[in-house]
Coordinates of C-alpha atoms and ligand atoms in Angstrom, one line a residue:
M1 CA -10.6 60.0 149.2
A2 CA -7.4 61.3 149.9
N3 CA -5.9 64.9 149.1
Y4 CA -5.2 64.7 145.7
F5 CA -1.9 66.9 145.9
N6 CA -0.3 64.7 148.4
T7 CA -1.0 61.9 146.0
L8 CA 1.4 63.4 143.6
S9 CA 5.0 63.1 143.1
L10 CA 6.8 66.0 143.8
R11 CA 7.6 66.4 140.5
D12 CA 4.3 66.4 139.5
Q13 CA 3.3 69.0 142.3
L14 CA 5.8 71.5 141.4
T15 CA 4.5 71.1 137.7
Q16 CA 1.1 71.8 138.8
L17 CA 2.0 74.2 141.0
G18 CA 3.9 76.3 138.2
K19 CA 1.4 75.8 135.4
C20 CA 0.7 79.5 134.1
R21 CA 0.3 80.8 130.9
F22 CA -0.9 84.1 130.3
M23 CA -3.3 83.8 127.5
D24 CA -3.3 86.2 124.3
S25 CA -6.4 88.0 123.3
S26 CA -5.9 86.0 120.1
E27 CA -7.2 83.0 121.9
F28 CA -10.2 84.1 122.1
T29 CA -11.5 84.9 118.7
D30 CA -13.7 82.1 118.9
G31 CA -15.7 83.8 121.6
V32 CA -18.5 81.6 123.2
N33 CA -18.9 79.4 120.3
A34 CA -17.8 76.3 121.6
L35 CA -20.9 76.5 124.3
K36 CA -23.3 78.2 121.9
G37 CA -26.8 76.3 122.1
K38 CA -25.0 73.8 124.6
K39 CA -27.6 73.4 128.0
I40 CA -25.8 75.0 130.5
V41 CA -27.1 74.2 133.9
I42 CA -25.8 76.1 136.8
V43 CA -26.2 73.9 140.5
G44 CA -26.7 77.2 143.2
C45 CA -27.8 80.6 142.7
G46 CA -25.5 81.9 145.6
A47 CA -22.6 84.9 145.0
Q48 CA -20.8 83.4 142.1
G49 CA -24.1 81.3 140.5
L50 CA -26.3 84.1 140.2
N51 CA -23.3 86.8 138.7
Q52 CA -21.9 84.2 136.1
G53 CA -25.1 83.3 135.0
L54 CA -26.4 86.7 134.1
N55 CA -22.9 87.4 132.1
M56 CA -23.0 84.1 130.6
R57 CA -26.8 84.9 129.7
D58 CA -25.9 88.6 128.5
S59 CA -23.0 86.8 126.2
G60 CA -25.9 84.6 124.2
L61 CA -25.5 81.5 126.4
D62 CA -28.5 78.9 127.9
I63 CA -28.2 79.3 131.5
S64 CA -30.8 77.7 133.7
Y65 CA -30.5 76.6 137.2
T66 CA -30.7 73.6 139.2
L67 CA -31.2 73.6 143.0
R68 CA -31.9 70.8 145.8
E69 CA -35.7 70.4 146.5
A70 CA -36.1 72.2 149.4
A71 CA -34.8 75.5 147.6
I72 CA -37.3 75.4 145.2
K73 CA -40.1 74.4 147.6
E74 CA -39.6 77.0 150.1
Q75 CA -38.6 79.6 147.7
R76 CA -35.5 80.4 149.3
Q77 CA -33.1 83.3 148.1
S78 CA -31.3 80.7 145.5
Y79 CA -34.7 80.3 143.8
K80 CA -35.8 84.1 144.1
N81 CA -32.1 85.1 142.6
A82 CA -32.8 83.0 139.7
T83 CA -36.7 83.2 138.9
E84 CA -36.9 87.0 139.3
N85 CA -34.0 87.1 137.3
G86 CA -36.0 85.3 134.3
F87 CA -34.1 82.1 134.6
T88 CA -35.6 78.8 134.4
V89 CA -35.1 76.7 137.5
G90 CA -35.6 72.8 137.9
T91 CA -34.7 70.0 140.2
Y92 CA -32.0 68.0 139.4
E93 CA -33.9 65.1 137.8
E94 CA -35.3 67.8 135.7
L95 CA -32.4 69.6 134.2
V96 CA -29.2 67.6 134.8
P97 CA -29.9 65.0 132.3
N98 CA -30.0 66.8 129.5
A99 CA -27.1 69.5 130.3
D100 CA -24.4 69.4 128.6
M101 CA -22.4 71.3 130.7
V102 CA -23.2 71.3 135.1
I103 CA -21.4 74.1 136.6
N104 CA -21.1 73.7 140.2
L105 CA -21.2 76.4 142.4
T106 CA -22.4 75.7 145.6
P107 CA -20.2 75.9 148.6
D108 CA -17.1 74.3 148.8
K109 CA -18.3 72.2 151.8
Q110 CA -21.1 70.8 149.9
H111 CA -19.2 69.7 146.7
T112 CA -18.8 65.9 147.6
Q113 CA -22.5 65.4 148.2
V114 CA -23.5 67.8 145.6
V115 CA -21.4 66.0 143.0
N116 CA -21.9 62.1 143.8
T117 CA -25.8 63.5 143.5
V118 CA -25.5 65.1 140.4
M119 CA -23.1 62.7 138.7
P120 CA -25.1 59.8 138.0
L121 CA -27.7 62.3 136.5
M122 CA -25.2 63.9 134.4
K123 CA -25.2 62.6 130.2
E124 CA -22.3 60.4 129.1
G125 CA -19.6 62.5 127.9
A126 CA -21.1 65.9 129.6
T127 CA -18.4 68.5 131.7
L128 CA -18.8 69.2 135.0
S129 CA -17.4 73.0 135.7
Y130 CA -15.9 74.6 139.1
S131 CA -14.8 77.8 140.2
H132 CA -12.7 76.5 142.9
G133 CA -10.6 73.6 142.9
F134 CA -10.9 72.7 146.6
N135 CA -12.7 69.4 146.1
I136 CA -10.7 68.3 143.1
V137 CA -7.5 69.1 145.2
E138 CA -7.8 69.2 149.0
E139 CA -10.5 66.4 149.0
G140 CA -9.6 64.1 145.9
M141 CA -13.1 63.7 144.5
K142 CA -12.9 61.4 141.6
V143 CA -15.0 62.3 138.7
R144 CA -16.8 59.4 136.1
E145 CA -14.0 58.4 133.6
D146 CA -16.5 59.9 130.5
L147 CA -16.6 63.3 132.1
T148 CA -14.6 66.4 131.2
V149 CA -13.8 68.2 134.3
I150 CA -12.7 72.2 134.0
M151 CA -12.1 75.0 136.1
V152 CA -13.2 78.6 135.6
A153 CA -12.2 80.6 138.7
P154 CA -12.8 84.5 138.5
K155 CA -10.1 85.8 141.1
C156 CA -13.0 88.0 142.5
P157 CA -16.1 88.2 144.6
G158 CA -19.4 86.9 142.3
S159 CA -20.9 90.7 142.8
E160 CA -17.6 92.1 141.4
V161 CA -17.9 89.8 138.6
R162 CA -21.0 91.1 137.4
E163 CA -20.0 94.6 138.2
E164 CA -17.0 94.6 136.1
Y165 CA -18.9 93.0 133.2
K166 CA -21.4 95.6 133.6
R167 CA -18.8 98.0 132.9
G168 CA -17.5 96.7 130.0
F169 CA -14.5 95.0 131.4
G170 CA -14.2 91.9 133.4
V171 CA -12.1 90.0 136.5
P172 CA -8.7 88.2 135.8
T173 CA -9.9 84.5 135.6
L174 CA -8.0 81.2 136.2
I175 CA -8.9 78.3 133.8
A176 CA -7.9 74.7 134.0
V177 CA -8.7 71.4 133.0
H178 CA -8.2 68.7 135.3
P179 CA -5.7 66.3 133.6
E180 CA -7.4 63.0 134.9
N181 CA -10.7 64.0 133.1
D182 CA -10.3 65.4 129.4
P183 CA -11.1 62.3 127.0
Q184 CA -12.7 64.2 124.4
G185 CA -9.3 66.7 124.5
H186 CA -12.2 69.7 124.6
G187 CA -11.9 70.7 128.2
L188 CA -9.2 73.6 127.3
D189 CA -11.9 75.0 124.7
Q190 CA -14.9 75.0 126.5
A191 CA -13.2 76.6 129.2
K192 CA -11.9 79.1 127.2
A193 CA -15.5 80.1 126.0
Y194 CA -17.0 80.1 129.7
A195 CA -14.6 82.6 130.4
V196 CA -15.4 84.9 127.4
G197 CA -19.4 84.3 128.5
T198 CA -18.3 85.8 132.0
G199 CA -15.8 88.7 130.7
G200 CA -12.8 87.6 132.2
D201 CA -11.0 87.7 128.6
R202 CA -11.1 91.2 128.8
A203 CA -9.2 91.5 132.2
G204 CA -6.5 88.4 131.4
V205 CA -6.9 85.0 131.6
L206 CA -3.8 82.5 132.5
E207 CA -4.1 78.5 131.6
S208 CA -3.2 77.3 134.8
S209 CA -3.9 73.8 137.2
F210 CA -6.6 73.0 139.4
V211 CA -3.7 72.3 142.2
A212 CA -2.1 75.8 141.3
E213 CA -5.3 77.5 141.5
V214 CA -6.4 76.0 145.1
K215 CA -3.3 77.3 146.7
S216 CA -2.9 80.6 145.3
D217 CA -6.3 81.3 146.0
L218 CA -6.4 80.0 149.5
M219 CA -3.4 81.9 150.3
G220 CA -4.5 85.0 149.0
E221 CA -7.9 85.2 150.4
Q222 CA -6.7 84.0 154.0
T223 CA -3.9 86.9 153.8
I224 CA -3.7 90.2 152.3
L225 CA -7.8 89.9 150.5
C226 CA -9.4 89.7 153.8
G227 CA -7.8 88.4 156.5
L228 CA -5.4 91.5 156.6
L229 CA -7.9 93.9 155.8
Q230 CA -10.3 92.7 158.5
T231 CA -7.3 92.8 161.3
G232 CA -6.3 96.3 159.7
S233 CA -10.0 97.8 160.1
I234 CA -10.1 96.6 163.6
L235 CA -7.1 97.6 165.0
C236 CA -6.6 101.2 162.9
F237 CA -10.5 101.8 164.5
D238 CA -9.9 100.8 167.8
K239 CA -6.3 102.8 167.7
M240 CA -8.5 106.1 166.5
V241 CA -10.6 106.2 168.9
E242 CA -8.2 105.4 171.7
K243 CA -6.8 108.3 170.8
G244 CA -10.0 110.7 170.4
I245 CA -10.5 110.8 166.7
D246 CA -14.3 111.0 166.6
P247 CA -15.6 107.3 166.1
G248 CA -17.8 108.5 163.4
Y249 CA -14.5 109.8 161.2
A250 CA -12.5 107.1 162.2
S251 CA -15.5 104.5 160.8
K252 CA -15.7 106.4 157.7
L253 CA -12.2 106.6 156.9
I254 CA -11.6 102.8 156.9
Q255 CA -14.8 101.5 155.1
Y256 CA -14.2 104.0 152.6
G257 CA -10.7 104.2 153.0
W258 CA -9.7 100.7 151.5
E259 CA -11.6 101.2 148.4
T260 CA -9.9 104.3 147.6
I261 CA -6.4 103.6 148.5
T262 CA -6.4 100.5 146.6
E263 CA -7.9 102.0 143.5
G264 CA -4.6 103.5 143.3
L265 CA -2.8 100.4 143.6
K266 CA -5.1 98.6 140.9
Y267 CA -4.1 101.5 138.6
G268 CA -0.6 101.3 139.0
G269 CA 0.5 98.9 141.9
I270 CA 2.1 99.7 144.9
T271 CA 4.3 102.5 143.2
N272 CA 1.0 104.8 142.5
M273 CA -0.6 104.1 145.7
M274 CA 2.4 105.1 147.7
D275 CA 3.1 107.9 144.9
R276 CA -0.4 109.4 146.0
L277 CA 1.5 110.3 149.4
S278 CA 3.6 113.4 149.9
N279 CA 7.2 112.7 150.0
P280 CA 7.6 112.6 154.0
S281 CA 3.9 110.6 154.3
K282 CA 5.5 108.1 151.5
I283 CA 9.0 107.7 153.1
K284 CA 6.9 107.1 156.8
A285 CA 4.7 104.7 155.1
F286 CA 7.4 102.6 154.0
E287 CA 9.2 102.4 157.2
L288 CA 5.9 101.2 158.7
S289 CA 5.3 98.4 156.1
E290 CA 8.8 97.4 156.3
E291 CA 8.3 96.7 159.9
L292 CA 5.1 95.1 159.7
K293 CA 6.5 93.1 156.9
D294 CA 9.6 91.6 159.2
I295 CA 6.8 91.0 161.9
M296 CA 4.3 89.3 159.6
R297 CA 6.6 87.2 157.6
P298 CA 6.4 84.1 159.4
L299 CA 2.8 84.5 159.9
F300 CA 2.4 84.5 156.1
Q301 CA 4.9 81.6 155.6
K302 CA 3.0 79.4 158.1
H303 CA -0.5 80.0 156.0
M304 CA 1.2 78.6 153.0
D305 CA 2.9 75.9 154.3
D306 CA -0.4 74.7 156.0
I307 CA -1.6 75.1 152.5
I308 CA 0.5 73.2 150.4
G309 CA 1.0 70.4 153.3
G310 CA -2.9 70.1 153.5
H311 CA -3.1 71.1 157.1
F312 CA -5.4 73.6 156.6
S313 CA -7.8 71.6 154.4
K314 CA -7.8 69.1 157.0
T315 CA -8.3 71.7 159.9
M316 CA -11.3 73.5 158.2
M317 CA -12.5 69.9 157.1
E318 CA -12.9 69.0 160.5
D319 CA -15.0 71.9 161.3
W320 CA -17.3 71.3 159.0
A321 CA -17.7 68.0 160.6
N322 CA -18.0 69.6 163.5
G323 CA -21.3 71.7 162.7
D324 CA -19.3 75.0 161.5
K325 CA -18.7 75.9 165.2
N326 CA -15.3 77.7 164.5
L327 CA -16.6 79.5 161.2
L328 CA -20.0 80.5 163.1
S329 CA -18.7 81.7 166.6
W330 CA -15.9 83.5 164.5
R331 CA -18.8 85.5 162.3
A332 CA -20.4 86.3 165.4
E333 CA -17.7 88.0 167.1
T334 CA -16.8 89.7 164.1
G335 CA -20.7 91.2 163.9
E336 CA -19.3 92.6 167.7
T337 CA -16.7 94.3 166.9
A338 CA -16.7 98.5 167.5
F339 CA -15.6 99.3 163.9
E340 CA -18.3 97.3 162.8
K341 CA -21.2 98.6 165.3
T342 CA -20.2 102.5 164.6
P343 CA -21.8 103.7 161.4
A344 CA -19.5 105.8 159.1
G345 CA -20.6 109.7 160.5
D346 CA -21.8 112.2 157.7
V347 CA -18.6 113.9 157.4
E348 CA -16.7 114.8 153.7
I349 CA -13.9 113.0 153.6
S350 CA -12.0 114.0 149.8
E351 CA -10.6 111.2 147.7
Q352 CA -6.8 112.7 148.6
E353 CA -7.8 112.7 152.4
Y354 CA -8.0 109.1 152.5
Y355 CA -4.6 108.8 151.6
D356 CA -3.0 111.7 153.4
N357 CA -4.7 110.7 157.4
G358 CA -4.8 106.7 156.2
V359 CA -1.1 106.2 156.1
L360 CA -1.1 103.2 158.1
M361 CA -3.7 101.6 155.8
V362 CA -1.4 102.5 153.1
A363 CA 1.5 100.3 154.6
M364 CA -0.7 97.7 155.5
V365 CA -1.3 97.2 151.8
R366 CA 1.8 97.4 151.0
A367 CA 3.4 94.9 153.5
G368 CA 0.4 92.6 152.9
V369 CA 0.3 92.4 149.0
E370 CA 4.4 92.0 149.1
L371 CA 4.2 89.2 151.8
A372 CA 1.3 87.3 150.1
F373 CA 3.4 87.5 147.0
E374 CA 6.8 86.7 147.9
A375 CA 5.1 83.6 149.8
M376 CA 3.3 82.8 146.9
T377 CA 6.4 83.0 144.4
S378 CA 8.5 81.5 146.9
S379 CA 6.4 78.3 147.1
G380 CA 6.2 77.7 142.9
I381 CA 3.4 79.6 142.3
I382 CA 3.8 81.8 139.1
E383 CA 4.1 85.3 139.5
E384 CA 1.2 86.1 137.4
S385 CA -1.2 84.1 139.5
A386 CA 0.3 85.8 142.5
Y387 CA -0.1 89.2 141.3
Y388 CA -3.9 88.6 140.4
E389 CA -4.1 86.8 144.2
S390 CA -2.9 89.7 145.8
L391 CA -2.4 93.2 144.5
H392 CA -5.5 92.9 141.6
E393 CA -8.0 91.4 143.8
T394 CA -7.6 93.3 147.0
P395 CA -9.4 96.1 145.1
L396 CA -12.2 94.1 144.6
I397 CA -12.3 93.0 148.0
A398 CA -11.9 96.3 149.5
N399 CA -15.3 97.6 147.4
T400 CA -17.2 95.0 149.5
I401 CA -16.1 96.5 152.5
A402 CA -16.9 100.1 151.4
R403 CA -20.8 98.7 150.5
K404 CA -21.6 97.1 154.6
K405 CA -18.0 96.8 156.2
L406 CA -16.6 93.0 157.3
F407 CA -20.1 92.2 157.3
E408 CA -20.5 92.5 153.1
M409 CA -17.0 91.5 153.0
N410 CA -17.5 88.2 154.5
R411 CA -20.8 87.2 153.3
V412 CA -19.8 87.8 149.6
I413 CA -16.9 85.8 149.9
S414 CA -16.9 81.8 149.8
D415 CA -17.2 80.4 153.2
T416 CA -13.9 78.8 152.5
A417 CA -12.3 82.3 152.2
E418 CA -14.2 83.5 155.3
Y419 CA -13.2 80.7 157.6
G420 CA -9.7 81.5 156.6
C421 CA -10.2 85.2 156.8
Y422 CA -10.3 84.7 160.8
L423 CA -7.9 82.6 161.1
F424 CA -5.3 85.0 159.4
D425 CA -7.0 88.0 161.6
H426 CA -6.8 85.8 165.4
A427 CA -3.1 85.2 164.8
C428 CA -1.9 88.6 163.1
K429 CA -3.9 91.1 165.9
P430 CA -1.9 89.3 168.9
L431 CA 1.3 89.6 166.4
L432 CA 1.3 93.2 165.6
A433 CA -0.1 94.5 169.7
D434 CA 3.2 95.9 170.1
F435 CA 3.5 97.5 166.9
M436 CA 0.2 99.3 167.7
K437 CA 1.2 100.7 171.1
K438 CA 3.9 102.8 169.2
I439 CA 1.2 104.0 166.7
D440 CA -0.5 107.6 166.8
T441 CA -2.9 109.3 165.0
D442 CA 0.2 110.8 162.7
V443 CA -0.2 107.5 160.7
I444 CA -3.9 107.2 161.2
G445 CA -6.4 109.6 161.7
K446 CA -4.7 112.5 160.9
A447 CA -2.0 113.6 158.0
F448 CA 1.6 112.7 158.9
D449 CA 3.1 115.9 157.3
A450 CA 0.3 118.5 158.5
D451 CA 3.4 120.8 160.8
K452 CA 6.7 119.4 161.4
N453 CA 7.3 116.0 159.3
N454 CA 7.1 118.0 156.4
G455 CA 10.7 118.2 154.9
V456 CA 12.6 114.8 153.3
D457 CA 16.4 113.6 152.6
N458 CA 16.5 113.1 148.8
A459 CA 18.9 110.1 149.3
K460 CA 16.2 108.4 151.6
L461 CA 13.3 109.4 149.0
I462 CA 15.9 108.0 146.1
E463 CA 16.4 104.8 148.0
V464 CA 12.4 104.5 149.1
N465 CA 11.7 104.4 145.0
T466 CA 14.1 102.2 144.0
A467 CA 13.0 99.7 146.4
L468 CA 9.3 100.2 145.6
R469 CA 9.6 100.1 142.1
N470 CA 11.6 97.0 141.8
H471 CA 10.1 95.1 143.9
P472 CA 9.2 91.7 141.0
I473 CA 5.1 92.2 141.8
E474 CA 5.5 95.8 139.9
V475 CA 7.9 94.4 137.0
V476 CA 4.8 91.7 136.7
G477 CA 2.4 94.0 137.4
S478 CA 3.1 96.7 134.6
R479 CA 3.0 94.4 132.1
L480 CA -0.2 92.8 133.5
R481 CA -2.4 96.1 133.8
A482 CA -0.8 97.0 130.0
S483 CA -3.0 94.3 128.8
M484 CA -5.6 95.5 130.7
T485 CA -6.9 98.0 128.5
A486 CA -10.5 98.1 128.9
M487 CA -10.1 98.6 132.8
K488 CA -12.8 101.3 134.0
P489 CA -12.6 103.6 137.2
I490 CA -14.6 102.6 140.3
V491 CA -14.4 106.1 142.7
Ligands
NDP1 N1 -17.9 83.9 146.6 C1 -17.3 84.2 146.0 O1 -16.9 85.6 145.4 C2 -16.3 82.9 145.2 C3 -16.7 81.9 145.3 N2 -15.7 80.8 144.4 C4 -16.2 79.5 144.5 O2 -17.5 79.4 143.9 C5 -18.0 78.6 144.7 C6 -19.5 79.0 145.3 O3 -19.3 79.5 146.1 P1 -20.0 80.6 146.3 O4 -20.8 81.3 145.6 O5 -19.7 81.9 147.5 O6 -21.3 80.2 147.3 P2 -22.6 80.8 147.8 O7 -22.7 80.2 149.5 O8 -22.9 82.2 147.6 O9 -24.0 79.5 147.6 C7 -25.0 78.9 147.3 C8 -25.3 78.3 146.7 O10 -25.4 76.9 146.7 C9 -26.2 76.1 147.4 N3 -26.5 75.4 148.3 C10 -25.7 75.4 149.2 N4 -25.6 74.2 149.9 C11 -26.4 73.2 149.2 C12 -26.4 71.8 148.7 N5 -26.3 71.3 150.1 N6 -26.7 71.2 147.7 C13 -27.4 72.1 146.9 N7 -27.0 73.5 146.6 C14 -26.5 74.0 147.9 C15 -27.7 77.7 147.7 O11 -28.6 77.2 147.2 P3 -29.7 77.1 148.8 O12 -29.3 77.0 150.1 O13 -30.8 78.0 148.7 O14 -30.4 75.6 148.7 C16 -27.1 78.7 147.0 O15 -27.7 78.9 145.6 C17 -17.3 77.8 145.8 O16 -16.6 76.9 145.0 C18 -16.5 79.1 145.7 O17 -15.1 78.7 146.5 C19 -15.0 81.5 143.7 C20 -14.4 82.4 143.5 C21 -15.4 83.7 144.4
LIG2 C1 -11.2 85.9 148.1 C2 -12.0 85.1 148.4 C3 -12.6 84.2 147.4 O1 -11.2 83.1 146.6 C4 -12.4 85.0 145.9 C5 -13.5 86.0 146.4 O2 -12.0 85.1 144.8 C6 -13.9 83.3 147.7 O3 -13.1 82.2 147.8 O4 -14.8 84.2 147.8
MG3 MG1 -10.2 83.5 144.8
MG4 MG1 -11.5 81.2 147.6

């Protein structure tokens, strides 16, 4: 199998990378009808499998789970997830031959083996679905010609797919039909019905391509969504402790701080997040973030280049072949960091204090979101898609850190995202070493405007506000958020 993207002509690469159409809510009036009464069998019952299945069943669809035999026999967690929630569970032989749609929600590393096992059992004309296109795009999986191949990719961790659905909202979702596999021409209708089933249509659906999803998803998760939140957590915690801030306070400020400040981001973009700071703090956060952008830009660009060219997927697949040696040692290393090992203190931190005492965190979020967006859009990824993969998803990942720190984030995201997160973190920490030497508690741990820093130059403030409000991510963001009328608050 060869990297599918690299086999395309430049013209086709650009067409597929740029495929992205924000769908109007009127296109979903048929609801789940295209899948109503169809037998839908999900392979795997982990982060995405369980939560998508719960939503789709609540939306009136017929969902059951197929697991590998050992998982059923040993009653593993995936078996418990499915049976304790009242779903039918069966082996591949029992459930796949009758399925109208098979949804592959196993880890990306397993896709070639899973698809090669399941495909011969699938009935003529059935549909195979993915939630991430790695297997098709990076590994070049060829699927039987009579099968329809679609993708419904929630831009969010599985846990939040469920939480947002229960709140009456949903998560932005990319849908796509693989151009090589749409023999009956009904792939798009099925993908739309599936997105309604998970609640994705309430938050916004992009009709995209496997290629655009993979390249943007990998970029978002490696950089702003997971990589920078990990780097920022570790660096900010270590700095506060070095400067004498109580470790319990520092731990709490970071664990819950990302969630609190990015809630402002989710509602009103970077403008609103920065507006939550006092004017002197906002100017300071702006200056820090400009400096951070200059330092980190080459790293963001390298990640984008490695993703587009296939170097990232090649090296990750080498680690798969090597028994996940890097992934497992990096995971263990993360568990040993002082931030991870220091429990949040029993101290009250008000919502506003997370902003006031977290100026550096706000600066990191602004820098990371804008850099990821800029790197994606300059590589041919459309702005709407880049917005979801940077700004919109950051709060959803931050929610997982609030639950159980980096351990929880890395547990909930896919193994692919976790690998890329560590890769970025290892390159980013040394890059920020000199920058961090200059950092003191006035921008992390204490309020910047507490005593002497409480005046502003009007001209400077106007310049900062203009720069923030006119960034292209703010322009596309305010348009997209206008359609998210059912968004519900978290904190
Ligand atoms: N995690 C996330 O939030 C997101 C994930 N995605 C994508 O969704 C897909 C699923 O990822 P995710 O939910 O993280 O996966 P998980 O790691 O949470 O899911 C693991 C599930 O797959 C099963 N599984 C593992 N290995 C095999 C195998 N060899 N054969 C059959 N079943 C196997 C496990 O069952 P058992 O080991 O018990 O047999 C378990 O049920 C991926 O393509 C990912 O990129 C997309 C968006 C977000
Ligand atoms: C953030 C990573 C992700 O792409 C996701 C939750 O959307 C993943 O692969 O887990
Ligand atoms: Mg994703
Ligand atoms: Mg991903």
